[in-house]
């Protein structure tokens, strides 16, 4: 059964006097537990797709169903609940709260989630148990991104949505982050959707979606995705 | 192109720009307005004194001065002009209405300005020139007849002109009346010729008024030498129309030097912070311009203009607001108009206040200049880097159990406050300032009201005050006191250290007059010495047990008295009991009775009518108290309104600044799944913490500043700090409520957070 279903989804933005279609009549289904990579050039609509899926934005028309629930017509508060319970985000720029320690940044999700995972366990998993009392500014970029992953997973969400998670990192650290991300997602049986420019990441995905000008040009199911180590970074 | 960019930048930061301009406008407006207020009082009154020949010195002798005495005074080197003068309370035929009959032998001394009607004619045998305000209130017109009664004499004249005299600038019958009431009391001038006719050919002038630039000691010595005796010489500082008017100006000056300066300081500091933060927000744009090849000088010029524009626009609006505030307090139709009877009401500003404003504009410009210069330090690559606030450091307290148990929102807010110290400090400063202004305003109001209330409702327990004729003997006065169920008093002036002070000798049997000690508690006068007022105490550095030597005017007699206690009085002087006066051998003449009878009954009873010069009911005096409070309420009301307004602008400005600076963090929380209400609560909580801390600091600070203010005003009023639970509750409620509403308003912006932005890498 598909976890995510886009049914004739469009998203239009008003730019000046005219409407601009960021997504145009998209149909898409993603199964639970899959690792999905969305590729495409700038303006292809991939970030819009991720935002709609994450409940950060709502479609102009069409329906988005996640885990059997239509999220396209939810109110602001219902969307907040959806983000709190169903979605874990990993951003390119980490977006950690600078005034909270590593531990507190991850613990933050306990304030809003009904079924969170152990914060200490998450920090162990990402290898930052020894840094839990540090502030984000005391960590490297890679370490900050690992905190971000721990925070996303600590919510115990259905899926992880990642927007260019390795975009701000060097290739070695990027590979490490992907390894952490993938292994944790597999361990905890989470669906991962990654938006990226990086073609190499696509080699590791179960599903690769190529977007262009607001349309899905191609959807490829890869039966034998490569592991992080197998990809030439 | 840069100009277009500048306009768009201003539009982009419109909330900050508008609030900065508003803050400057309020700061400058209150500062400028209050400076204009006292300066206008000074300028307008001095113009009036000058035009009407307000006397510098007054020689007083109840036995009267002759033409020869006047010639002797005029012969003194340094005396410019002099006139024999009389001002006595007369009944004008109507019940409860008194008029001061005034005569000057030289209209250039203690004269008047004609507002309408005929010019003054010194040879007129029937002309009466009447106070225009009294005439208006009592429906007198030019050509009307008016009958004046003074002791056993009476005369009827024709009103020739409507006038204003600076001798009656504050037109009150005696020191017990706080505010003029032209319905009940006014003044008229008649010619010396008409006065002589009225008095049956007798010339009686108990005063010589003098215009002279000589200093007091020299003048007194020359006068005493010329007349061959010690004279009671009053300087203009001892005359209500001068002392109270200048006191009002001094009061305005004192208030203007404290509270509006606090206002201006808050506005400048918060504006400087806002401007600096705004420049930081523009860092990458400044860096981009530098990277593009714009010279530092051009970029600095471009951004410095922001500070200059805000300072200039705000100041121009502020000067307008200042004029309005000054006019609001100082205008003939406002509360000040009920106090001063001035011919002109022009608003003047002290030249240096413009210098202060120019200095402030320069400061604002300098802030923008320095902020831009700092960003431009180093190379273009440095300038291009986005601003990064200080990294957090771990506090020792974080190892404690209590800290660990704290909610995330508490930790977040605590750390945020310390991370953005300047912004938090300014918010705190704004709240403290607002609280100080409100507490000070309310305390001023309560202290004045409390003092006057206690003085009038507590001290004065009589129904009417009877002013006795000059011919009434002490024996008769005692007889009258018994008849009218009254306590009595002898009020006169003596000299202490070459300065005139009042001496009030009381005989209290019925407690119709009570006295307040320095702590505003009632005190019974004992027969063991004199009681000194607070002003006398301060000016002469006196304490209980000190021996004073007082001199009687018109003779060489001196008395030694001991200070037995301190009281609070409306006049600068000493108070003692009749028994102590007798013991000290002080000669006195009873001239006032404080009776339980009402004025109607007194006026209807003819038993002692020849011994009564005038009678005033307590309720008339209370009316003047209400008018006095109205002046106070106007000033305090203006301050309270503007304080709240400043508080709103300051808190909104800092709230918006805080919101924009935390935009990314707030977006993250929202993306993670926090609801708008929860995020709003976070923002409100921080503001409320700072507000409560601000209240806690601002509260005692406000009390302290008011105490300073009251001490500075002690030269005019002998008030002490008085308050009730409302004094403190209202400012706290107002500040907390203002802060809460403003925070709520800012927190509502959460709904507009664009979460998609949070996913983007900062530019």
Short mmCIF file of N, CA and C in Angstrom, two decimals, chain B residues 44-54 104 107-120 129-133 160-169 187 189 341-345:
data_model
loop_
_atom_site.label_atom_id
_atom_site.label_comp_id
_atom_site.label_asym_id
_atom_site.label_seq_id
_atom_site.Cartn_x
_atom_site.Cartn_y
_atom_site.Cartn_z
N UNK B 44 6.68 85.42 28.74
CA UNK B 44 5.41 86.16 28.71
C UNK B 44 5.20 86.97 29.98
N UNK B 45 5.59 86.37 31.12
CA UNK B 45 5.39 87.10 32.37
C UNK B 45 6.36 88.29 32.46
N UNK B 46 7.60 88.08 32.02
CA UNK B 46 8.57 89.18 32.08
C UNK B 46 8.16 90.33 31.16
N UNK B 47 7.59 89.98 30.03
CA UNK B 47 7.10 91.02 29.12
C UNK B 47 6.01 91.83 29.83
N UNK B 48 5.15 91.10 30.52
CA UNK B 48 4.02 91.73 31.22
C UNK B 48 4.53 92.60 32.38
N UNK B 49 5.48 92.06 33.16
CA UNK B 49 6.04 92.84 34.27
C UNK B 49 6.65 94.13 33.74
N UNK B 50 7.38 93.98 32.64
CA UNK B 50 8.09 95.12 32.07
C UNK B 50 7.10 96.19 31.58
N UNK B 51 6.07 95.74 30.89
CA UNK B 51 5.11 96.69 30.30
C UNK B 51 4.26 97.40 31.35
N UNK B 52 4.08 96.77 32.52
CA UNK B 52 3.20 97.37 33.53
C UNK B 52 3.96 97.89 34.74
N UNK B 53 5.29 97.87 34.65
CA UNK B 53 6.11 98.42 35.74
C UNK B 53 5.94 97.68 37.05
N UNK B 54 6.03 96.35 36.99
CA UNK B 54 5.92 95.54 38.22
C UNK B 54 7.05 95.96 39.17
N UNK B 104 -2.28 103.83 42.31
CA UNK B 104 -0.84 104.10 42.21
C UNK B 104 -0.69 105.57 41.81
N UNK B 107 1.43 105.77 37.23
CA UNK B 107 0.93 104.58 36.53
C UNK B 107 2.03 103.77 35.86
N UNK B 108 3.25 104.34 35.84
CA UNK B 108 4.35 103.56 35.26
C UNK B 108 4.94 102.59 36.29
N UNK B 109 4.48 102.72 37.53
CA UNK B 109 4.89 101.78 38.57
C UNK B 109 3.64 101.03 39.04
N UNK B 110 3.73 99.70 38.98
CA UNK B 110 2.59 98.85 39.37
C UNK B 110 1.32 99.28 38.63
N UNK B 111 1.46 99.51 37.36
CA UNK B 111 0.33 99.96 36.54
C UNK B 111 -0.36 98.81 35.84
N UNK B 112 -0.92 99.09 34.68
CA UNK B 112 -1.70 98.06 33.98
C UNK B 112 -1.71 98.31 32.48
N UNK B 113 -2.20 97.32 31.76
CA UNK B 113 -2.39 97.45 30.30
C UNK B 113 -3.87 97.58 30.03
N UNK B 114 -4.22 98.48 29.13
CA UNK B 114 -5.63 98.63 28.75
C UNK B 114 -5.96 97.56 27.71
N UNK B 115 -6.93 96.74 28.00
CA UNK B 115 -7.35 95.72 27.04
C UNK B 115 -8.46 96.26 26.14
N UNK B 116 -9.33 97.13 26.73
CA UNK B 116 -10.35 97.82 25.93
C UNK B 116 -10.82 99.04 26.73
N UNK B 117 -11.41 99.98 26.03
CA UNK B 117 -11.92 101.18 26.72
C UNK B 117 -10.94 102.33 26.67
N UNK B 118 -11.15 103.27 27.58
CA UNK B 118 -10.36 104.51 27.57
C UNK B 118 -8.99 104.33 28.20
N UNK B 119 -8.05 105.19 27.76
CA UNK B 119 -6.73 105.21 28.39
C UNK B 119 -6.90 105.67 29.84
N UNK B 120 -5.94 105.34 30.65
CA UNK B 120 -6.00 105.74 32.06
C UNK B 120 -5.83 107.26 32.17
N UNK B 129 -11.02 101.57 36.37
CA UNK B 129 -10.46 100.63 35.39
C UNK B 129 -10.47 99.24 36.04
N UNK B 130 -11.17 98.37 35.42
CA UNK B 130 -11.50 97.11 36.09
C UNK B 130 -10.85 95.91 35.39
N UNK B 131 -10.52 94.91 36.16
CA UNK B 131 -9.95 93.67 35.59
C UNK B 131 -10.92 93.12 34.54
N UNK B 132 -10.42 92.89 33.34
CA UNK B 132 -11.31 92.43 32.27
C UNK B 132 -11.95 91.09 32.60
N UNK B 133 -11.19 90.23 33.29
CA UNK B 133 -11.73 88.89 33.61
C UNK B 133 -12.83 88.98 34.67
N UNK B 160 -14.36 102.79 32.99
CA UNK B 160 -13.84 103.45 31.78
C UNK B 160 -13.04 102.47 30.91
N UNK B 161 -12.47 101.47 31.55
CA UNK B 161 -11.64 100.57 30.74
C UNK B 161 -11.49 99.19 31.38
N UNK B 162 -11.19 98.23 30.51
CA UNK B 162 -10.91 96.86 30.96
C UNK B 162 -9.39 96.67 30.93
N UNK B 163 -8.86 96.15 32.02
CA UNK B 163 -7.38 96.13 32.14
C UNK B 163 -6.85 94.78 32.59
N UNK B 164 -5.51 94.67 32.47
CA UNK B 164 -4.77 93.57 33.10
C UNK B 164 -3.55 94.18 33.77
N UNK B 165 -3.32 93.76 35.01
CA UNK B 165 -2.16 94.27 35.72
C UNK B 165 -1.30 93.10 36.19
N UNK B 166 0.03 93.25 36.01
CA UNK B 166 0.92 92.16 36.44
C UNK B 166 0.95 92.04 37.96
N UNK B 167 0.53 93.12 38.67
CA UNK B 167 0.45 93.02 40.14
C UNK B 167 -0.57 91.93 40.51
N UNK B 168 -1.51 91.70 39.59
CA UNK B 168 -2.55 90.69 39.83
C UNK B 168 -2.43 89.57 38.79
N UNK B 169 -1.21 89.31 38.39
CA UNK B 169 -0.98 88.23 37.39
C UNK B 169 -1.61 86.93 37.90
N UNK B 187 -10.03 92.96 40.72
CA UNK B 187 -9.37 94.20 41.15
C UNK B 187 -9.81 95.36 40.27
N UNK B 189 -8.63 99.66 39.46
CA UNK B 189 -7.72 100.78 39.68
C UNK B 189 -8.58 102.05 39.62
N UNK B 341 -3.28 85.47 34.63
CA UNK B 341 -4.09 86.42 33.85
C UNK B 341 -3.12 87.24 33.00
N UNK B 342 -2.74 86.65 31.86
CA UNK B 342 -1.72 87.26 30.99
C UNK B 342 -2.36 87.93 29.77
N UNK B 343 -1.77 89.02 29.31
CA UNK B 343 -2.33 89.64 28.10
C UNK B 343 -1.94 88.89 26.82
N UNK B 344 -0.78 88.26 26.82
CA UNK B 344 -0.37 87.49 25.64
C UNK B 344 0.08 86.08 26.05
N UNK B 345 -0.13 85.17 25.14
CA UNK B 345 0.21 83.76 25.40
C UNK B 345 1.01 83.22 24.22
#
